[in-house]
Coordinates of C-alpha atoms in Angstrom, one line a residue:
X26 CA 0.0 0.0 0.0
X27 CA 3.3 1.9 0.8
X28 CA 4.1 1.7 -2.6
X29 CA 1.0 2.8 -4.2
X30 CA 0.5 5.4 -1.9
X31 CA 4.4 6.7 -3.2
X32 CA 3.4 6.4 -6.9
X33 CA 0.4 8.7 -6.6
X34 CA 2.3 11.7 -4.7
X35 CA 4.4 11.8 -8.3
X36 CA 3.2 14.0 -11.3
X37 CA 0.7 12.7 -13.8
X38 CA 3.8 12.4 -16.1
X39 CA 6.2 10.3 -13.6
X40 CA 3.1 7.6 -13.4
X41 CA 1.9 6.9 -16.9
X42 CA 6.1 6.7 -17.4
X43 CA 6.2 4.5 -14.8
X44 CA 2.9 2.4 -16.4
X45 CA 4.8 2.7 -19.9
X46 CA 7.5 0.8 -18.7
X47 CA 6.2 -1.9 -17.2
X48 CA 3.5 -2.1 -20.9
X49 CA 7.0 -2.1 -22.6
X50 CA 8.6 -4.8 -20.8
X51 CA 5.8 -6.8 -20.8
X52 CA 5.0 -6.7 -24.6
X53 CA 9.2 -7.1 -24.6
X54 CA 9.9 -9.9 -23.2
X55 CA 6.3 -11.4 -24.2
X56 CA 8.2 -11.6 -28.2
X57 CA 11.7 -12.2 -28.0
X58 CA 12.5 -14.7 -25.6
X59 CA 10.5 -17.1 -27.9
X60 CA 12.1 -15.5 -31.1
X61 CA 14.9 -17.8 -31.9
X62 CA 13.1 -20.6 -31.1
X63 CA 10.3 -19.7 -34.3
X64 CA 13.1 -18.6 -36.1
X65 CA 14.4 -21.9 -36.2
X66 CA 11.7 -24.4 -35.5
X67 CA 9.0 -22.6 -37.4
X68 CA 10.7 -20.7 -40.1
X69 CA 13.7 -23.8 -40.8
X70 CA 16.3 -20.4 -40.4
X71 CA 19.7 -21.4 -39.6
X72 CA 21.4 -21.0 -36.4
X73 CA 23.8 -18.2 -38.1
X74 CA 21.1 -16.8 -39.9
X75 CA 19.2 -16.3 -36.8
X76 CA 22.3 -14.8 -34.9
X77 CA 22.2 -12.3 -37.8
X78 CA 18.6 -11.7 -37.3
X79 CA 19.4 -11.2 -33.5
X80 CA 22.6 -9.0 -33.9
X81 CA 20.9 -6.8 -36.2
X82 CA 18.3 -5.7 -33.5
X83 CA 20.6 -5.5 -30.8
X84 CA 23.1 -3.4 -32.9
X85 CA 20.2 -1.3 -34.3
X86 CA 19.6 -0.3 -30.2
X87 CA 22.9 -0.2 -28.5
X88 CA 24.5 1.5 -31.5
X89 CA 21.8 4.0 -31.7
X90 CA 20.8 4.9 -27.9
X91 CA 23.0 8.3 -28.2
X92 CA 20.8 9.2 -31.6
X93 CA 17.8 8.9 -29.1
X94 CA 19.3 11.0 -26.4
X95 CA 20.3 13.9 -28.5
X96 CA 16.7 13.6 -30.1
X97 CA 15.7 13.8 -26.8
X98 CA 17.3 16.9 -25.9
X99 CA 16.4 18.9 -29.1
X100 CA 13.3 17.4 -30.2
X101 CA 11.2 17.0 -26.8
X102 CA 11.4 13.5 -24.5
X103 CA 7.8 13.0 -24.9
X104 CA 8.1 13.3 -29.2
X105 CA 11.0 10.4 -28.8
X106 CA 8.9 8.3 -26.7
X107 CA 5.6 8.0 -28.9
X108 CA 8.0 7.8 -31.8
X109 CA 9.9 4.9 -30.1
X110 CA 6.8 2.7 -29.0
X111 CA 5.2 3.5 -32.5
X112 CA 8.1 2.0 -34.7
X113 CA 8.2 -1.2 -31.9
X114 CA 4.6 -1.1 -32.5
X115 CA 5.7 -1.9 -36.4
X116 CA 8.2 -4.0 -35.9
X117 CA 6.5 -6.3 -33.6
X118 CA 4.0 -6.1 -36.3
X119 CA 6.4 -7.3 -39.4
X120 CA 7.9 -10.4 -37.2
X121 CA 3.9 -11.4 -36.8
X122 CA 3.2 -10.4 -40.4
X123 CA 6.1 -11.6 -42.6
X124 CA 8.4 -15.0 -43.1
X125 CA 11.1 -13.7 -45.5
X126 CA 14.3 -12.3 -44.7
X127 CA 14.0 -8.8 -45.6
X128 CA 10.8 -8.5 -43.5
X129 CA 12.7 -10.2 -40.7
X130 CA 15.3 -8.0 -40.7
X131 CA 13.4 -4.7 -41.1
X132 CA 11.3 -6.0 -38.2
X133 CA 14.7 -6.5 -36.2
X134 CA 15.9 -3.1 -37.1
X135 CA 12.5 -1.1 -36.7
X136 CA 12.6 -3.0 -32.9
X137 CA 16.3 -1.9 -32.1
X138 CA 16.1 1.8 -33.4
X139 CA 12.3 2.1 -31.3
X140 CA 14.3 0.8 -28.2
X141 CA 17.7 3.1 -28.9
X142 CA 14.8 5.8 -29.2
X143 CA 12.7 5.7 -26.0
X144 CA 14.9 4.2 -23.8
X145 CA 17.2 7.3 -23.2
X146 CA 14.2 9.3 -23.4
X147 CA 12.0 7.7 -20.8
X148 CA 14.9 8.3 -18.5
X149 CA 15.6 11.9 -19.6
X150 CA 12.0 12.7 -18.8
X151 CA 12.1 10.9 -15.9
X152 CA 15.0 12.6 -14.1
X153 CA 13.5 16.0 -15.4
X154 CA 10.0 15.5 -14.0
X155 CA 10.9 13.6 -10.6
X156 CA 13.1 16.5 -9.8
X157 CA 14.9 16.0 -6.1
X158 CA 12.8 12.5 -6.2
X159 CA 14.8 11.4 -8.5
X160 CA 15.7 8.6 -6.9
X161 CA 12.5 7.3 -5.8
X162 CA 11.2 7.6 -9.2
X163 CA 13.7 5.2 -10.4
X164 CA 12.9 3.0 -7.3
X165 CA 9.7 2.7 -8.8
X166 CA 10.7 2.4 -12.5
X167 CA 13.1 -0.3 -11.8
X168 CA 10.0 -2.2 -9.9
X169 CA 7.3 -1.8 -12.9
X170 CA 10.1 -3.3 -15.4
X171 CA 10.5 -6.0 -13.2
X172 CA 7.0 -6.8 -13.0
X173 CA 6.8 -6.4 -16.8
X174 CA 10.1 -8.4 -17.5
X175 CA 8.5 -11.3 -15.2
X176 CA 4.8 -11.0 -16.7
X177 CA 5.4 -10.7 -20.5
X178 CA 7.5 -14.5 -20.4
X179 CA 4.5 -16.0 -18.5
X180 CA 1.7 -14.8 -21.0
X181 CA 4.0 -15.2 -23.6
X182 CA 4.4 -18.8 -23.2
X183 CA 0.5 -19.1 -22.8
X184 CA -0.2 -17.6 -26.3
X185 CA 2.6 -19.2 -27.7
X186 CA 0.2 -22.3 -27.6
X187 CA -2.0 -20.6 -29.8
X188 CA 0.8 -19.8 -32.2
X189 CA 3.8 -16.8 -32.5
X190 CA 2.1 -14.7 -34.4
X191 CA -1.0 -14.0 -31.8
X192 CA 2.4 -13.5 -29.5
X193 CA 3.9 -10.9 -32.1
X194 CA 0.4 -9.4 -32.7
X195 CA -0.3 -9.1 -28.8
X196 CA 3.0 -7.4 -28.3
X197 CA 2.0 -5.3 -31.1
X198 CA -1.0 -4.3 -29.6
X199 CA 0.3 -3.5 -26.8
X200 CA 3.0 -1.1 -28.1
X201 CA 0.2 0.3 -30.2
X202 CA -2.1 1.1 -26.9
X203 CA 0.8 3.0 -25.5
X204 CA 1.6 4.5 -27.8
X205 CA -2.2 6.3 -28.1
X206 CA -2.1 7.0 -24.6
X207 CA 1.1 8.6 -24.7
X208 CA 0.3 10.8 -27.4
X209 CA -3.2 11.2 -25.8
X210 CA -2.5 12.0 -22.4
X211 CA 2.1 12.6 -21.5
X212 CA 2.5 16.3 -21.2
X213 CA 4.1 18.6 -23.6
X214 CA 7.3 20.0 -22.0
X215 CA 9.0 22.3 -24.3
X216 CA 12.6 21.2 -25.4
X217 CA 15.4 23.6 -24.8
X218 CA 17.9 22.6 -26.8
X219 CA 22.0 24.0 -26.3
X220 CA 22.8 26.5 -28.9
X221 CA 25.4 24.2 -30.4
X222 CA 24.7 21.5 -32.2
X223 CA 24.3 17.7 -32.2
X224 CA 28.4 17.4 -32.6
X225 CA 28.8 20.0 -29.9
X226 CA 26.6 18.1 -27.4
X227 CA 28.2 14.7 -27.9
X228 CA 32.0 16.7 -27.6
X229 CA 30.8 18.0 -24.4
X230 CA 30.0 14.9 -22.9
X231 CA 32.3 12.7 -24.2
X232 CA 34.8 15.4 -23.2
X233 CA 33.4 14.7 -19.3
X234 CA 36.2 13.0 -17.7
X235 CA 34.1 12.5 -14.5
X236 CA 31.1 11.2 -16.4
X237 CA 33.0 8.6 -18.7
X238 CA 34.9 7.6 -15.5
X239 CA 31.7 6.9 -14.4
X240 CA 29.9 4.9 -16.5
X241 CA 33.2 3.1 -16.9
X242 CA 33.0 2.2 -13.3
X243 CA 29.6 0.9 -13.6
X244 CA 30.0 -1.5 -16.1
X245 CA 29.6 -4.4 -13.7
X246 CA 26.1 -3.5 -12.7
X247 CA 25.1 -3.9 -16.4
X248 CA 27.0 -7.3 -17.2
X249 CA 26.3 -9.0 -13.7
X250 CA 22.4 -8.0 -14.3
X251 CA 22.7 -9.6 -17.7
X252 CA 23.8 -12.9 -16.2
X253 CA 19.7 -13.1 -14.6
X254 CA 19.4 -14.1 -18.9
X255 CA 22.4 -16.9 -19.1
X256 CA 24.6 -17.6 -16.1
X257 CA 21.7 -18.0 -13.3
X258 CA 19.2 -19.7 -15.5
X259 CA 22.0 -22.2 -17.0
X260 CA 23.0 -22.6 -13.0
X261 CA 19.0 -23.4 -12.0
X262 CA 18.5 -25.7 -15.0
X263 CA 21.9 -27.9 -14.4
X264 CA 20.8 -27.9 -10.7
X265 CA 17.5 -29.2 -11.3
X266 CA 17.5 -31.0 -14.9
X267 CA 14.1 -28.8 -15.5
X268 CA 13.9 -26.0 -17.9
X269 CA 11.3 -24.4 -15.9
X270 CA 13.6 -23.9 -13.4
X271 CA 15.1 -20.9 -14.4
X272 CA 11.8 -18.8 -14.5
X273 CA 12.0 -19.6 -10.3
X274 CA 15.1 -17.0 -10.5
X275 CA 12.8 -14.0 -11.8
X276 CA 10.2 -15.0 -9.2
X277 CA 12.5 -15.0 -6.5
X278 CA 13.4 -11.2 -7.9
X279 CA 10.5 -9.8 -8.9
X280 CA 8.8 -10.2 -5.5
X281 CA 11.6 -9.0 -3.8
X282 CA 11.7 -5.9 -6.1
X283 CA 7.9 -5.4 -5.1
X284 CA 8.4 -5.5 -1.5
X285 CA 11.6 -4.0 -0.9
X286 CA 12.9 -1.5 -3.5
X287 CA 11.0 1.6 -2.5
X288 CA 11.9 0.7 1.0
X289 CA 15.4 0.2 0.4
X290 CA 16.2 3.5 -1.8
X291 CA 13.8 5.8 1.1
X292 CA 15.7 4.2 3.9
X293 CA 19.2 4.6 2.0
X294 CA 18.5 7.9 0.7
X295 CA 19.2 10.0 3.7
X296 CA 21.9 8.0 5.1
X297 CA 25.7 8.3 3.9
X298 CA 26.4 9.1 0.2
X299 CA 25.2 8.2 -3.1
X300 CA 28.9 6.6 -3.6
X301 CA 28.9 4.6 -1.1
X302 CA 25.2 3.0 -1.8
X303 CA 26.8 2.6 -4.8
X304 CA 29.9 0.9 -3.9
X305 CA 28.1 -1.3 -1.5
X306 CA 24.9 -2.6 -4.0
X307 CA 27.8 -3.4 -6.6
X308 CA 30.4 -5.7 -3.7
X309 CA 27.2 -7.5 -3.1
X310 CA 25.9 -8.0 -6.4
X311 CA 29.3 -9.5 -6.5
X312 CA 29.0 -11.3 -3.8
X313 CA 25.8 -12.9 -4.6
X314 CA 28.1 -15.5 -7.3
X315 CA 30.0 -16.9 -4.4
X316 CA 27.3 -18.8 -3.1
X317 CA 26.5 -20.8 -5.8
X318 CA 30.2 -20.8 -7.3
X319 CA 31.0 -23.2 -4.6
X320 CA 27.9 -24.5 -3.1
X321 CA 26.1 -27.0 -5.4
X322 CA 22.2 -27.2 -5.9
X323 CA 19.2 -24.9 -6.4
X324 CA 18.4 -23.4 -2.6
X325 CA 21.9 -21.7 -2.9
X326 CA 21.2 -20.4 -6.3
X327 CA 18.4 -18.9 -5.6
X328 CA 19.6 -17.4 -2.3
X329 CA 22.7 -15.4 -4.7
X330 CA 19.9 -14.6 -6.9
X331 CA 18.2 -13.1 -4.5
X332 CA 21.1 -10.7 -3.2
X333 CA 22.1 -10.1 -6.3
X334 CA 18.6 -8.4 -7.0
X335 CA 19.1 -6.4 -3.8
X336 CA 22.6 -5.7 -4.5
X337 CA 20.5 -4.0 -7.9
X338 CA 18.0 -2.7 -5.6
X339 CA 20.5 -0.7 -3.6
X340 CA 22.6 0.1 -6.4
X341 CA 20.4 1.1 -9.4
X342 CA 18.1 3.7 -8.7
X343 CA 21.4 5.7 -7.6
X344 CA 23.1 5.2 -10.8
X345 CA 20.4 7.2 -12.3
X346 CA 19.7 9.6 -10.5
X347 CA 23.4 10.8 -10.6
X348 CA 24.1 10.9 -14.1
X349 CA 22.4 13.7 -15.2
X350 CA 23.9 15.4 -12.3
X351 CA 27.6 15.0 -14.3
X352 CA 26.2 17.7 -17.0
X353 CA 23.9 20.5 -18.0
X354 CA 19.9 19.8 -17.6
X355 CA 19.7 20.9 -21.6
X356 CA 22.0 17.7 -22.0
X357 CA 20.0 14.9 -19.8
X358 CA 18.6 12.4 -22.6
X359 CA 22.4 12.7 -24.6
X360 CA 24.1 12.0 -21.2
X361 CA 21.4 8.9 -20.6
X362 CA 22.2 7.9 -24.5
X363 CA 25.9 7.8 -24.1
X364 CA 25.8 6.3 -20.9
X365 CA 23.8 3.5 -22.3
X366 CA 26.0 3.3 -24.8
X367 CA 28.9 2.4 -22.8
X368 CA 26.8 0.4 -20.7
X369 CA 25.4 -1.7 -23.9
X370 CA 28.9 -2.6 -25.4
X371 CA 30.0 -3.7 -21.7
X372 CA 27.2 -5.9 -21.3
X373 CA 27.8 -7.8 -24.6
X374 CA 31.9 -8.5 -24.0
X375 CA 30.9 -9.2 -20.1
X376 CA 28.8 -11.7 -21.4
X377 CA 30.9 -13.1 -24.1
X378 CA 33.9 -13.6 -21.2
X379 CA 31.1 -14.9 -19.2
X380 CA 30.5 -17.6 -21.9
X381 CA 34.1 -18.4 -22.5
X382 CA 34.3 -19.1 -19.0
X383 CA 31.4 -21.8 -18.9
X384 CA 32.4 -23.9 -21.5
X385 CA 36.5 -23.2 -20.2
X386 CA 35.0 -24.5 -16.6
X387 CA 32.6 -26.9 -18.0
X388 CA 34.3 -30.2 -16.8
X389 CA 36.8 -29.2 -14.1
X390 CA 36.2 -25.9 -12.7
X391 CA 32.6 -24.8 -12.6
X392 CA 33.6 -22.1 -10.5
X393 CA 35.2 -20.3 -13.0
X394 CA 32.2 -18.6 -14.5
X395 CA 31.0 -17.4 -11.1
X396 CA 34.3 -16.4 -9.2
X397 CA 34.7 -14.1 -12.7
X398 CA 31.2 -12.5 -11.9
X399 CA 32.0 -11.8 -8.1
X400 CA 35.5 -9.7 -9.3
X401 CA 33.5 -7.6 -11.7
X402 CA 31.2 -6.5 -9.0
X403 CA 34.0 -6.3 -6.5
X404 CA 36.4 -3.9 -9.7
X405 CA 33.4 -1.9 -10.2
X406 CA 32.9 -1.3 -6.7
X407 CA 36.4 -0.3 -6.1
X408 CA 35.9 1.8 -9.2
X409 CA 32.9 3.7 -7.4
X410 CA 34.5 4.2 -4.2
X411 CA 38.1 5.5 -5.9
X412 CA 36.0 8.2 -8.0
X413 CA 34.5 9.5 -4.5
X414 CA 37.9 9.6 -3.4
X415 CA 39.1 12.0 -5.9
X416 CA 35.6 14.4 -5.8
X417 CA 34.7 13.3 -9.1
X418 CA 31.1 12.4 -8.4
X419 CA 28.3 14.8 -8.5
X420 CA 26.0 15.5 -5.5
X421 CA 22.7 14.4 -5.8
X422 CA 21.1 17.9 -8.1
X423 CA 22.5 19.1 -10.9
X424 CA 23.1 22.6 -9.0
X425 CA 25.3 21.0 -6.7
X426 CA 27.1 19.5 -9.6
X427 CA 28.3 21.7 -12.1
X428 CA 31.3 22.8 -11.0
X429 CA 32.4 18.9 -11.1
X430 CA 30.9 18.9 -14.7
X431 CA 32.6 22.4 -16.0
X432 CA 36.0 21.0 -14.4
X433 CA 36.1 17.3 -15.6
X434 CA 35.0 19.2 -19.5
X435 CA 37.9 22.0 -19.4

């Protein structure tokens, strides 16, 4: 009740965001878990073909989330958004519609450039809107896309015994509804773009020593979170010899995410700094692969699962609410691009090296995958905590940052 009680003391804007995201991740992860297996088993593709179809859409996204920033910060958030969720709403559209490989990849491209588009902008908006509540409103953010992320594989495998295209066309629909709403009922706030141009912006960030230090540091919260899709559910389905297995380890996080995140970032808010929350959520997302690394079966799996979803808890909603600190408020949704940017291409070589070291430790050293995981966190959180050392972070407003920003840019 806590928790609905905190989502209604936010602006109009903050809540139907907040509804977006979970409507995004539900319609999400209703389609593409189940992708590769039509790809293959329905359509007769071939494995590389399919890794093309794949790579396409994540490389249209992660190479294109600074494009969605900038457009954010010049065009107006709430333009990129309805944009975004309109061309997903396409895409989704094509995979249910069409069989060749053209439509395929358009529908994989369309999908990555809508996700490169609103993601930065959801987050610009966001941070803008929430003001000093920044933090809270990615509390809640973070616990509507874990909802959606554990709803949309559920129905997803119910429709799917109707067939994948009533799962593309669902998905579809459901980017289609928001869509409508957002272009029906998100505020207009009025873009105030820097008087340089796009090249300018992405100078001055990129030129933010503090900032790329930063998101640098924080790799490890991106590829450790990534390892909920392959290390965790390969772990749970060894453990058990059941493929269903693996959906126990979103359970396990999705009601703690409900029950505990807004508590968690309210509680930590006031107490110590932003650094040090930080530091502290990444050491025991790190942490969390211990257990398992070293004790066998699926109690202990789903006990590191479960801290390292609070170690995300802690961690995350401080992560966003300091990055537009770094910079200038006209620069929010490029800063968010960038970031995600960096964040994208560390998640993809964390979880290549994370896949080298499963099949390396596949017969004698099991461990290996797991004790890898648990330095990550551990680097990154040394990485936090040497930044606060040497004054580099921002405070928790923009105000309070800017001469960090102007001196990290000169």
């Amino acid at each position: 009740m806590k928790t609905w009680h905190e989502i209604r003391r936010f602006p109009l804007a903050v809540r139907l965001l907040l509804v977006n995201q979970f409507g995004v991740n539900t319609g999400f992860y209703l389609l593409v878990p189940y992708l590769a297996t039509h790809l293959t088993e329905n359509l007769g593709l071939s494995a590389a073909v399919v890794g093309v179809v794949l790579g396409v859409r994540n490389l249209s996204q992660q190479g294109l989330f600074i494009i969605g920033g900038s457009a954010s910060d010049r065009l107006g958030a709430r333009g990129v958004i309805i944009a975004g969720c309109a061309l997903r709403t396409l895409g989704f559209a094509l995979f249910a519609l069409g069989d060749g490989l053209a439509v395929l990849l358009a529908a994989s491209v369309l999908s990555g450039v809508a996700g490169a588009l609103f993601n930065p902008a959801v987050r610009a908006y966001l941070a803008q809107e929430a003001g000093e509540r920044r933090a809270e409103a990615f509390a809640l953010f973070n616990v509507f896309a874990t909802s959606g992320a554990l709803v949309g594989p559920l129905l997803g495998s119910v429709l799917l015994l109707v067939g994948f295209r009533t799962s593309a066309l669902t998905a579809a629909v459901i980017f289609a509804v928001l869509t409508v709403v957002q272009a029906l009922v998100l505020p207009v706030r009025k873009a105030e773009p820097s008087e340089g141009g796009v090249l300018g912006d992405w100078r001055e960030v990129l030129g933010n020593r503090a900032f790329l230090a930063f998101a640098f540091a924080v790799v490890g919260l991106f590829t450790l979170e990534n390892q909920l899709y392959l290390l965790l559910p390969d772990g749970a389905r060894k453990a058990t010899g059941w493929d269903g297995a693996a959906g126990l380890v979103f359970l396990v996080g999705t009601v703690a995410n409900l029950a505990l995140q807004l508590r968690i970032t309210r509680m930590l808010k006031s107490h110590g700094s932003r650094a040090r929350w930080i530091s502290g959520g990444l050491a025991v997302m790190g942490l969390s692969f211990l257990l398992p690394a070293f004790t066998p079966g699926l109690l202990p799996l789903l006990a590191g699962a479960l801290l390292l979803y609070l170690g995300l808890m802690v961690a995350q909603p401080f992560v966003m609410e300091l990055i537009p600190g770094f910079g200038r408020p006209e620069l929010t949704g490029t800063y968010f691009g960038i970031f995600y940017v960096v964040s994208g291409v560390a998640a993809a070589l964390g979880n290549a090296a994370v896949g080298w070291a499963m099949d390396a430790g596949a017969r004698s050293a099991v461990w290996l995958p797991w004790v890898c995981c648990a330095l990550c966190g551990l680097v990154s959180a040394l990485g936090v905590v040497w930044l606060h050392r040497l004054g580099a972070l921002p405070g928790r407003s923009a105000p309070q940052a800017a001469p960090v920003a102007q001196r990290s840019t000169a």
